[in-house]
mmCIF file of C-alpha atoms in Angstrom:
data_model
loop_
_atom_site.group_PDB
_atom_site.id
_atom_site.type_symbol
_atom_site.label_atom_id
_atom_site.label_comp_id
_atom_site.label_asym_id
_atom_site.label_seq_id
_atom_site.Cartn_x
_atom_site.Cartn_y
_atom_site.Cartn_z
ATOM 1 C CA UNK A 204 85.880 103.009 99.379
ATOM 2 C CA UNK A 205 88.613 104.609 101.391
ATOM 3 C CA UNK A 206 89.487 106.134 104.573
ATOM 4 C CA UNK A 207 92.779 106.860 104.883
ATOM 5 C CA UNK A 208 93.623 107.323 108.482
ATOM 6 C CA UNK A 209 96.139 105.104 110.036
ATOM 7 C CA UNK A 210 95.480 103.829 113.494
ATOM 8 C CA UNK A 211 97.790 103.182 116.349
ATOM 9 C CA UNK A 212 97.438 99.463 116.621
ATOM 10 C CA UNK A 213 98.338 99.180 113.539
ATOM 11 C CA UNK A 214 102.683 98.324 112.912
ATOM 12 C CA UNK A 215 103.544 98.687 109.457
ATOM 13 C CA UNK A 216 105.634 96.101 108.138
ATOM 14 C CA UNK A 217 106.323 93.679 105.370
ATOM 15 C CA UNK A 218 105.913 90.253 106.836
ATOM 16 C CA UNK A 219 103.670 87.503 105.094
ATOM 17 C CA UNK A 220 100.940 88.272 107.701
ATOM 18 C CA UNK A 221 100.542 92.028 106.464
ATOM 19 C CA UNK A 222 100.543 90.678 102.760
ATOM 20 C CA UNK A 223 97.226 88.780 103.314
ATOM 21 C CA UNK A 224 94.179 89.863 102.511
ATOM 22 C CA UNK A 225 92.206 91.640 104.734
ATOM 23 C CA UNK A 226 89.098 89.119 104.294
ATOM 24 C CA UNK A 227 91.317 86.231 104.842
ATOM 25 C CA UNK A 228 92.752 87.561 108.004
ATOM 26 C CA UNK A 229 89.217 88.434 109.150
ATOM 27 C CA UNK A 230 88.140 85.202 108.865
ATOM 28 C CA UNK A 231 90.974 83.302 110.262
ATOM 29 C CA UNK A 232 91.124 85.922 113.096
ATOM 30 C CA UNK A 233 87.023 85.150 114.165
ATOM 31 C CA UNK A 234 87.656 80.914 113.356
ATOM 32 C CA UNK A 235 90.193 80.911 115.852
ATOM 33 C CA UNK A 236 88.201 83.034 118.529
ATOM 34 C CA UNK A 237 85.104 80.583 118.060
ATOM 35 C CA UNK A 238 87.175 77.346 118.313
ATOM 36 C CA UNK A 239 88.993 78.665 121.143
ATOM 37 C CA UNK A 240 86.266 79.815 123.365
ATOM 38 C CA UNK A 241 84.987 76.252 122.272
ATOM 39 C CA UNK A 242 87.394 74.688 124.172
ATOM 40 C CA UNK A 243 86.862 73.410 128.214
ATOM 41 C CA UNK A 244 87.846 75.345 130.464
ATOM 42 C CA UNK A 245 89.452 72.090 132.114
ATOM 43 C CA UNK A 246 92.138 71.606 129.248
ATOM 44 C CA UNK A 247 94.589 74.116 131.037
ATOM 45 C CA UNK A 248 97.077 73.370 128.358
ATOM 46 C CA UNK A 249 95.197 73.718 125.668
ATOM 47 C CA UNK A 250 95.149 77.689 126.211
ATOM 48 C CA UNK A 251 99.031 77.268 126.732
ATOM 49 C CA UNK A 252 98.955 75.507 122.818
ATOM 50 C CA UNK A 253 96.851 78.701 121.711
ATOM 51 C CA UNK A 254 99.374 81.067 123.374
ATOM 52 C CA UNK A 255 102.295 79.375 121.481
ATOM 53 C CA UNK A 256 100.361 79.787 118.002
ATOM 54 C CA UNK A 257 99.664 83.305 118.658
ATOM 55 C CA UNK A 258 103.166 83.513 119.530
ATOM 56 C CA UNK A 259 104.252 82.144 116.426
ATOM 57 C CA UNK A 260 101.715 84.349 114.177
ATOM 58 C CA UNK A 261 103.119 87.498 115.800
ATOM 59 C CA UNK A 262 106.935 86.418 115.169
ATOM 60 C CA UNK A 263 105.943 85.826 111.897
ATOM 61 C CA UNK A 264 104.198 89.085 111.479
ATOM 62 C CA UNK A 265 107.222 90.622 113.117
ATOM 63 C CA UNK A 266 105.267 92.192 115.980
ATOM 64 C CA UNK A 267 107.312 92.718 119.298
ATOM 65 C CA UNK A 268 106.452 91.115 122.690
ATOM 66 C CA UNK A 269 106.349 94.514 124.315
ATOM 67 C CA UNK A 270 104.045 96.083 121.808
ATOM 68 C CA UNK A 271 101.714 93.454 122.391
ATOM 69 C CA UNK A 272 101.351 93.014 125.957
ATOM 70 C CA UNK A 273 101.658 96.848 126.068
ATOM 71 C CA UNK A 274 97.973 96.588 123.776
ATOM 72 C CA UNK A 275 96.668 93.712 125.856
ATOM 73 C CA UNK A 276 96.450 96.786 128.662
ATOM 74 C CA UNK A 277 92.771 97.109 127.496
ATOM 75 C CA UNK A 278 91.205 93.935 129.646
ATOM 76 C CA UNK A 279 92.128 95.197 132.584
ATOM 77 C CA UNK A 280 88.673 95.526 133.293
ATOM 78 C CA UNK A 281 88.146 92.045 132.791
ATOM 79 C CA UNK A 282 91.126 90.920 135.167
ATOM 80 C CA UNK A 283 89.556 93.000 137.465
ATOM 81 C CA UNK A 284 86.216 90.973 137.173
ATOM 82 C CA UNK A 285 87.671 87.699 136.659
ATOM 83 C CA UNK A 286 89.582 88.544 140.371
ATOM 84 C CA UNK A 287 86.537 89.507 142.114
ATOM 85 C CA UNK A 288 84.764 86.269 140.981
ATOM 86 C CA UNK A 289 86.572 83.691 143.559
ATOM 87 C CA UNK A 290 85.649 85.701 146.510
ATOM 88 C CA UNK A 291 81.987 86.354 145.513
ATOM 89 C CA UNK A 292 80.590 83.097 143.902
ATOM 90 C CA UNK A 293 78.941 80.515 146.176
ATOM 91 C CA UNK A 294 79.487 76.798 146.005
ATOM 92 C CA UNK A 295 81.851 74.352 146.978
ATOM 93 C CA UNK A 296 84.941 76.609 149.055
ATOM 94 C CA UNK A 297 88.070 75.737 149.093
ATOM 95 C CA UNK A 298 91.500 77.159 150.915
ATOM 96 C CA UNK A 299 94.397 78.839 148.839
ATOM 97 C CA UNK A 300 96.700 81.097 150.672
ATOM 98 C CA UNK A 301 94.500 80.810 154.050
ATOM 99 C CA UNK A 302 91.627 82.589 152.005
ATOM 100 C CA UNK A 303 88.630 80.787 151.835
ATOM 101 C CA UNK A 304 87.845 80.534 147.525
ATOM 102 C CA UNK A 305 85.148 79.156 145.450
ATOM 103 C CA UNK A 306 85.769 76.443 143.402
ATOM 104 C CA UNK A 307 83.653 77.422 140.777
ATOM 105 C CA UNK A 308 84.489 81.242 141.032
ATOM 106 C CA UNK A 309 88.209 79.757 140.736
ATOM 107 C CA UNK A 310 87.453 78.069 137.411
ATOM 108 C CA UNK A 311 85.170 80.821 136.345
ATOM 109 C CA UNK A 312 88.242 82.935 136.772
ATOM 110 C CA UNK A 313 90.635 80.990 134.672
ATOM 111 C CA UNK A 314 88.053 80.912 132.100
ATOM 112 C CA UNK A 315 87.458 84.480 131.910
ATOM 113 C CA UNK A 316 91.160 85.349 132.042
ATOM 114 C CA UNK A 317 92.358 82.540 129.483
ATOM 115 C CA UNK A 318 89.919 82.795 126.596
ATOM 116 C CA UNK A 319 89.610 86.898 127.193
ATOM 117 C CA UNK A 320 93.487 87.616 127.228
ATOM 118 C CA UNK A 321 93.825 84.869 123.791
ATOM 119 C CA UNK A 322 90.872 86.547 122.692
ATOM 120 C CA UNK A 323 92.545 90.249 122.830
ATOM 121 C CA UNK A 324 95.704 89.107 121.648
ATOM 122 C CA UNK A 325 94.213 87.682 118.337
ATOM 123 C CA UNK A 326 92.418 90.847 117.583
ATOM 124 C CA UNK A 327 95.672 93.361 118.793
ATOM 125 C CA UNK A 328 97.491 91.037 115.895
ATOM 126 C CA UNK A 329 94.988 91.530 113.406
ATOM 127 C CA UNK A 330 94.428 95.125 113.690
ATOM 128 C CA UNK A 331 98.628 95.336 114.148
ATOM 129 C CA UNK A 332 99.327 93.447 110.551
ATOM 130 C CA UNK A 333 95.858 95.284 108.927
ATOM 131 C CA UNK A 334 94.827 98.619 108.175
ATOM 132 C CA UNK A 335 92.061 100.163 109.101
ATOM 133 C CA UNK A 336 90.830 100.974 105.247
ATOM 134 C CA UNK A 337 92.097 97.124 104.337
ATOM 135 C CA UNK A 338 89.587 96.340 107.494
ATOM 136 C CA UNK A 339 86.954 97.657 105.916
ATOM 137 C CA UNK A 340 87.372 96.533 102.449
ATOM 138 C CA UNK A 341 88.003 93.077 104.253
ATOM 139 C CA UNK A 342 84.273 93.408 105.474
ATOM 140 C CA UNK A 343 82.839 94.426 102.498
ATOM 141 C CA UNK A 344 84.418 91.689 100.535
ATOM 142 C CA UNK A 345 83.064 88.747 103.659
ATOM 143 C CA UNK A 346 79.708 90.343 102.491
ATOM 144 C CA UNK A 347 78.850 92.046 105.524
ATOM 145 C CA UNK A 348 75.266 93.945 105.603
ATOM 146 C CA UNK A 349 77.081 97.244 103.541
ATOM 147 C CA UNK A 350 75.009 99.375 105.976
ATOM 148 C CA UNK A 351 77.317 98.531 108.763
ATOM 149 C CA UNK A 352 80.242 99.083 106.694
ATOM 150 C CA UNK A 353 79.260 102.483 105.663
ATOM 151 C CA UNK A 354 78.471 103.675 109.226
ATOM 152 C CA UNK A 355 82.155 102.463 110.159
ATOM 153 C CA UNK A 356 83.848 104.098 107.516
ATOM 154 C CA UNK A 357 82.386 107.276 108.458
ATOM 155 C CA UNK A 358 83.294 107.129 111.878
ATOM 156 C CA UNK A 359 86.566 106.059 111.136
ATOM 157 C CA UNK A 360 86.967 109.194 108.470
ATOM 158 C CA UNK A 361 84.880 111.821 110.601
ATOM 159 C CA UNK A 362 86.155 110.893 114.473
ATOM 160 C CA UNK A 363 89.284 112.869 114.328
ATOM 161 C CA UNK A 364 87.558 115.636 112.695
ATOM 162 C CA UNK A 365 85.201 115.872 115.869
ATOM 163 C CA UNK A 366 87.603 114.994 118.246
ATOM 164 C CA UNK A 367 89.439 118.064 116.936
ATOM 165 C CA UNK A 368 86.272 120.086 117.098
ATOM 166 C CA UNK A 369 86.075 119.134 120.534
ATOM 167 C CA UNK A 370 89.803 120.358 121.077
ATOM 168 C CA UNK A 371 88.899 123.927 119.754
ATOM 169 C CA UNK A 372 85.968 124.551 122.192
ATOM 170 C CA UNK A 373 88.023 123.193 125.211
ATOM 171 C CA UNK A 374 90.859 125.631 123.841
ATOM 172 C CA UNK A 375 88.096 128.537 123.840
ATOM 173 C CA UNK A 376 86.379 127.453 126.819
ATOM 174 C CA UNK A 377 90.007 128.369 128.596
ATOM 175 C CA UNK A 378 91.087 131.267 126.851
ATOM 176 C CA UNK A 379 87.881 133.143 128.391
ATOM 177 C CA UNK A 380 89.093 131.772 131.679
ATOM 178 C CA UNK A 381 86.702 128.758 132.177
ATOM 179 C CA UNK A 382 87.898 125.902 134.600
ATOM 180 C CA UNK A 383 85.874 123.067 135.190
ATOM 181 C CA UNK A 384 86.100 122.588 138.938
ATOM 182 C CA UNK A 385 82.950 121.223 140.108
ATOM 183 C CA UNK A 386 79.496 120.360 139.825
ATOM 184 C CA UNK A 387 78.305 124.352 139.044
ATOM 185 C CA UNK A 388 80.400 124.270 136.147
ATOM 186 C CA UNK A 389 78.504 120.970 134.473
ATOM 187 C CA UNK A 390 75.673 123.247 132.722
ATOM 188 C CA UNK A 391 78.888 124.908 130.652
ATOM 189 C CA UNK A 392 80.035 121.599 130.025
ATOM 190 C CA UNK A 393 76.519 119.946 128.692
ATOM 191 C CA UNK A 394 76.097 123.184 126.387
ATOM 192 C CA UNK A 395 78.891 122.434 124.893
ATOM 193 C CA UNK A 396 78.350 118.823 124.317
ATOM 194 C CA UNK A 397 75.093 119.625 123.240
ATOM 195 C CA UNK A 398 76.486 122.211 120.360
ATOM 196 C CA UNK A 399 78.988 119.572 119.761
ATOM 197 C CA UNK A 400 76.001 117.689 118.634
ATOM 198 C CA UNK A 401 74.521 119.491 116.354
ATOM 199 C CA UNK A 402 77.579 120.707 114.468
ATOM 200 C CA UNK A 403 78.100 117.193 113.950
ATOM 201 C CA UNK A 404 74.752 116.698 113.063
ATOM 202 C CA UNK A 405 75.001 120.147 110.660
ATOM 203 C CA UNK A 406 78.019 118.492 109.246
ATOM 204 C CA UNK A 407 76.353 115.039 108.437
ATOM 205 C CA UNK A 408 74.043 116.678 106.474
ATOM 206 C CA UNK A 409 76.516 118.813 104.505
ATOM 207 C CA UNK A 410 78.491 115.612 103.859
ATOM 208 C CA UNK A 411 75.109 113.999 102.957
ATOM 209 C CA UNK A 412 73.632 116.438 100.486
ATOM 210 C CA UNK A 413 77.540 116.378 98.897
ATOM 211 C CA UNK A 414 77.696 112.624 98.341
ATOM 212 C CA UNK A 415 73.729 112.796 96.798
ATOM 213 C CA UNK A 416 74.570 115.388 94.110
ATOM 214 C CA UNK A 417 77.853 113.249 93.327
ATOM 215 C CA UNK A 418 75.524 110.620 92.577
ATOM 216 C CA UNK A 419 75.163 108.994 95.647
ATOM 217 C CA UNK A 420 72.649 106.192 96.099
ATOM 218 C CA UNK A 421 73.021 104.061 99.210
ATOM 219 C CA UNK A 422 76.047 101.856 97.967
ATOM 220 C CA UNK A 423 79.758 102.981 97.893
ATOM 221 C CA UNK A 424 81.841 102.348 95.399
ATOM 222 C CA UNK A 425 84.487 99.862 95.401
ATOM 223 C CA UNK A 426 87.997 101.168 93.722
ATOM 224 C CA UNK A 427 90.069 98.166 94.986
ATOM 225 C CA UNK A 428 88.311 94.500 94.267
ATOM 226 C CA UNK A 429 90.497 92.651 97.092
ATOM 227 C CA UNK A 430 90.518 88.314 96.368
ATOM 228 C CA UNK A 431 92.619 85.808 97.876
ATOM 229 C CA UNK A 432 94.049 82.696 95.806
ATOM 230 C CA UNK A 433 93.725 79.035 97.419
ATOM 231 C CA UNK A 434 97.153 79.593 98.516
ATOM 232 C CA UNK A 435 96.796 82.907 100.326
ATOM 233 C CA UNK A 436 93.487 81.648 102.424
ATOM 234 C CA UNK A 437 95.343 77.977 103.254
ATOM 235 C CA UNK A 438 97.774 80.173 104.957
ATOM 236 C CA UNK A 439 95.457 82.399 106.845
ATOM 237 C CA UNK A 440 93.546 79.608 107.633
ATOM 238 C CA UNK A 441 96.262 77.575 109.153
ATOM 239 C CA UNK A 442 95.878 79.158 112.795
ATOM 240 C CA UNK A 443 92.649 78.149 113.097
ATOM 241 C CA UNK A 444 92.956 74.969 111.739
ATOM 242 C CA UNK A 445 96.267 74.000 114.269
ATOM 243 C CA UNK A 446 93.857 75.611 116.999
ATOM 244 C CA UNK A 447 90.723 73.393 116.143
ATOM 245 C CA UNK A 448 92.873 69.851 116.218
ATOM 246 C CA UNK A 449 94.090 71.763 119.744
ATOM 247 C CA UNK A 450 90.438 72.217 120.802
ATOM 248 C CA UNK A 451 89.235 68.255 119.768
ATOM 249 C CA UNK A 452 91.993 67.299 121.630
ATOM 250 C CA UNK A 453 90.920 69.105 124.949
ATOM 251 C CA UNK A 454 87.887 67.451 124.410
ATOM 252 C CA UNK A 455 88.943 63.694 123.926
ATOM 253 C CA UNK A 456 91.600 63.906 126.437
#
């Protein structure tokens, strides 16, 4: 299985990080997320400890500050919510800055914005040290339902190809002068979507009836068998490991 498309998280680079295997990486990636959404919301320093470890994974993996926090961008919709949340919960209020707050919508906040913005970061360093075909192989190989794997590899392979099919009909949608200025001009606009569709659809079946007569039946085939010694996964699983005596800790103390 292969899909050779490089994506723009990803930073190439030859750190011990990249050299993992994917599956490893995977793993140690979603451990971490569970333990650390495990952990109360009251153990303020506890997040701080999980900030430091990412910090330490990503100078190991020799990924910059700026390109991180540049990807961490994404939750802004998140910060947004996590803002709003003071202001509208009910319960106990309290004052901060002559506003009038909730208490729980403060800690609701925190929690939201702590365990989302670790959360982000740990997947903007996965996909940075991983490739998106060593993603997928990583998947296969944790024994994922090969269904799901399939349908990702294809998007992965065929999105560019429709995203470029989509450039080509906005290019001839202008050359004859069109200008999408308002509501009249939707019904062009759905057409067009709608003939997107079905090329894509005309093309599935193309690439469908191809991979059948090539002997095609329901299962890709696996060129590269990707395993992981002892040593390999006792270093992948190290982040997770540091972060779960982090999380026990927030707990007892």
């Amino acid at each position: 299985m292969g899909a050779g498309h490089a994506h723009r998280l990803y930073r190439s680079g030859s750190s011990p990080v990249h050299a993992l295997p994917p599956h490893t990486k995977l793993a140690a990636t979603f451990a971490f997320v569970v333990v650390m959404v495990s952990t109360p919301r009251e153990a303020m320093w506890a997040f701080g400890a999980y900030a430091v470890l990412l910090g330490v994974v990503a100078a190991v993996a020799r990924v910059p500050a700026g390109f991180l926090l540049k990807r961490l961008l994404i939750e802004v919709p998140f910060v947004a919510f996590a803002v709003l949340l003071p202001f509208v919960a009910e319960g106990e209020r309290t004052e901060v800055l002559g506003m009038s707050l909730s208490v729980s919508g403060l800690w609701g906040a925190w929690n939201v914005l702590a365990k989302g913005t670790l959360g982000v970061a740990a997947s903007v360093l996965l996909a940075s040290t991983t490739e998106l075909r060593e993603l997928l192989l990583g998947l296969q190989r944790l024994k994922l339902p090969p269904l799901l794997v399939q349908i990702a590899s294809f998007m992965i392979r065929y999105g560019d190809l429709i995203t470029d099919e989509m450039r080509r009909m906005r290019i001839a949608r202008e050359s004859r002068g069109f200008e999408a200025r308002g509501v009249r001009h939707w019904g062009v606009l759905a057409k067009s979507a709608g003939a997107l569709f079905i090329r894509s659809y005309e093309r599935g079946e193309r690439v469908h009836l191809a991979m059948v007569s090539r002997g095609y039946a329901g299962v890709m085939p696996v060129i590269d068998e990707v395993t992981a010694s002892r040593a390999q996964w006792s270093y992948a699983l190290a982040l997770p490991g540091a972060a779960l005596v982090v999380c026990l800790l927030g707990w007892v103390l």
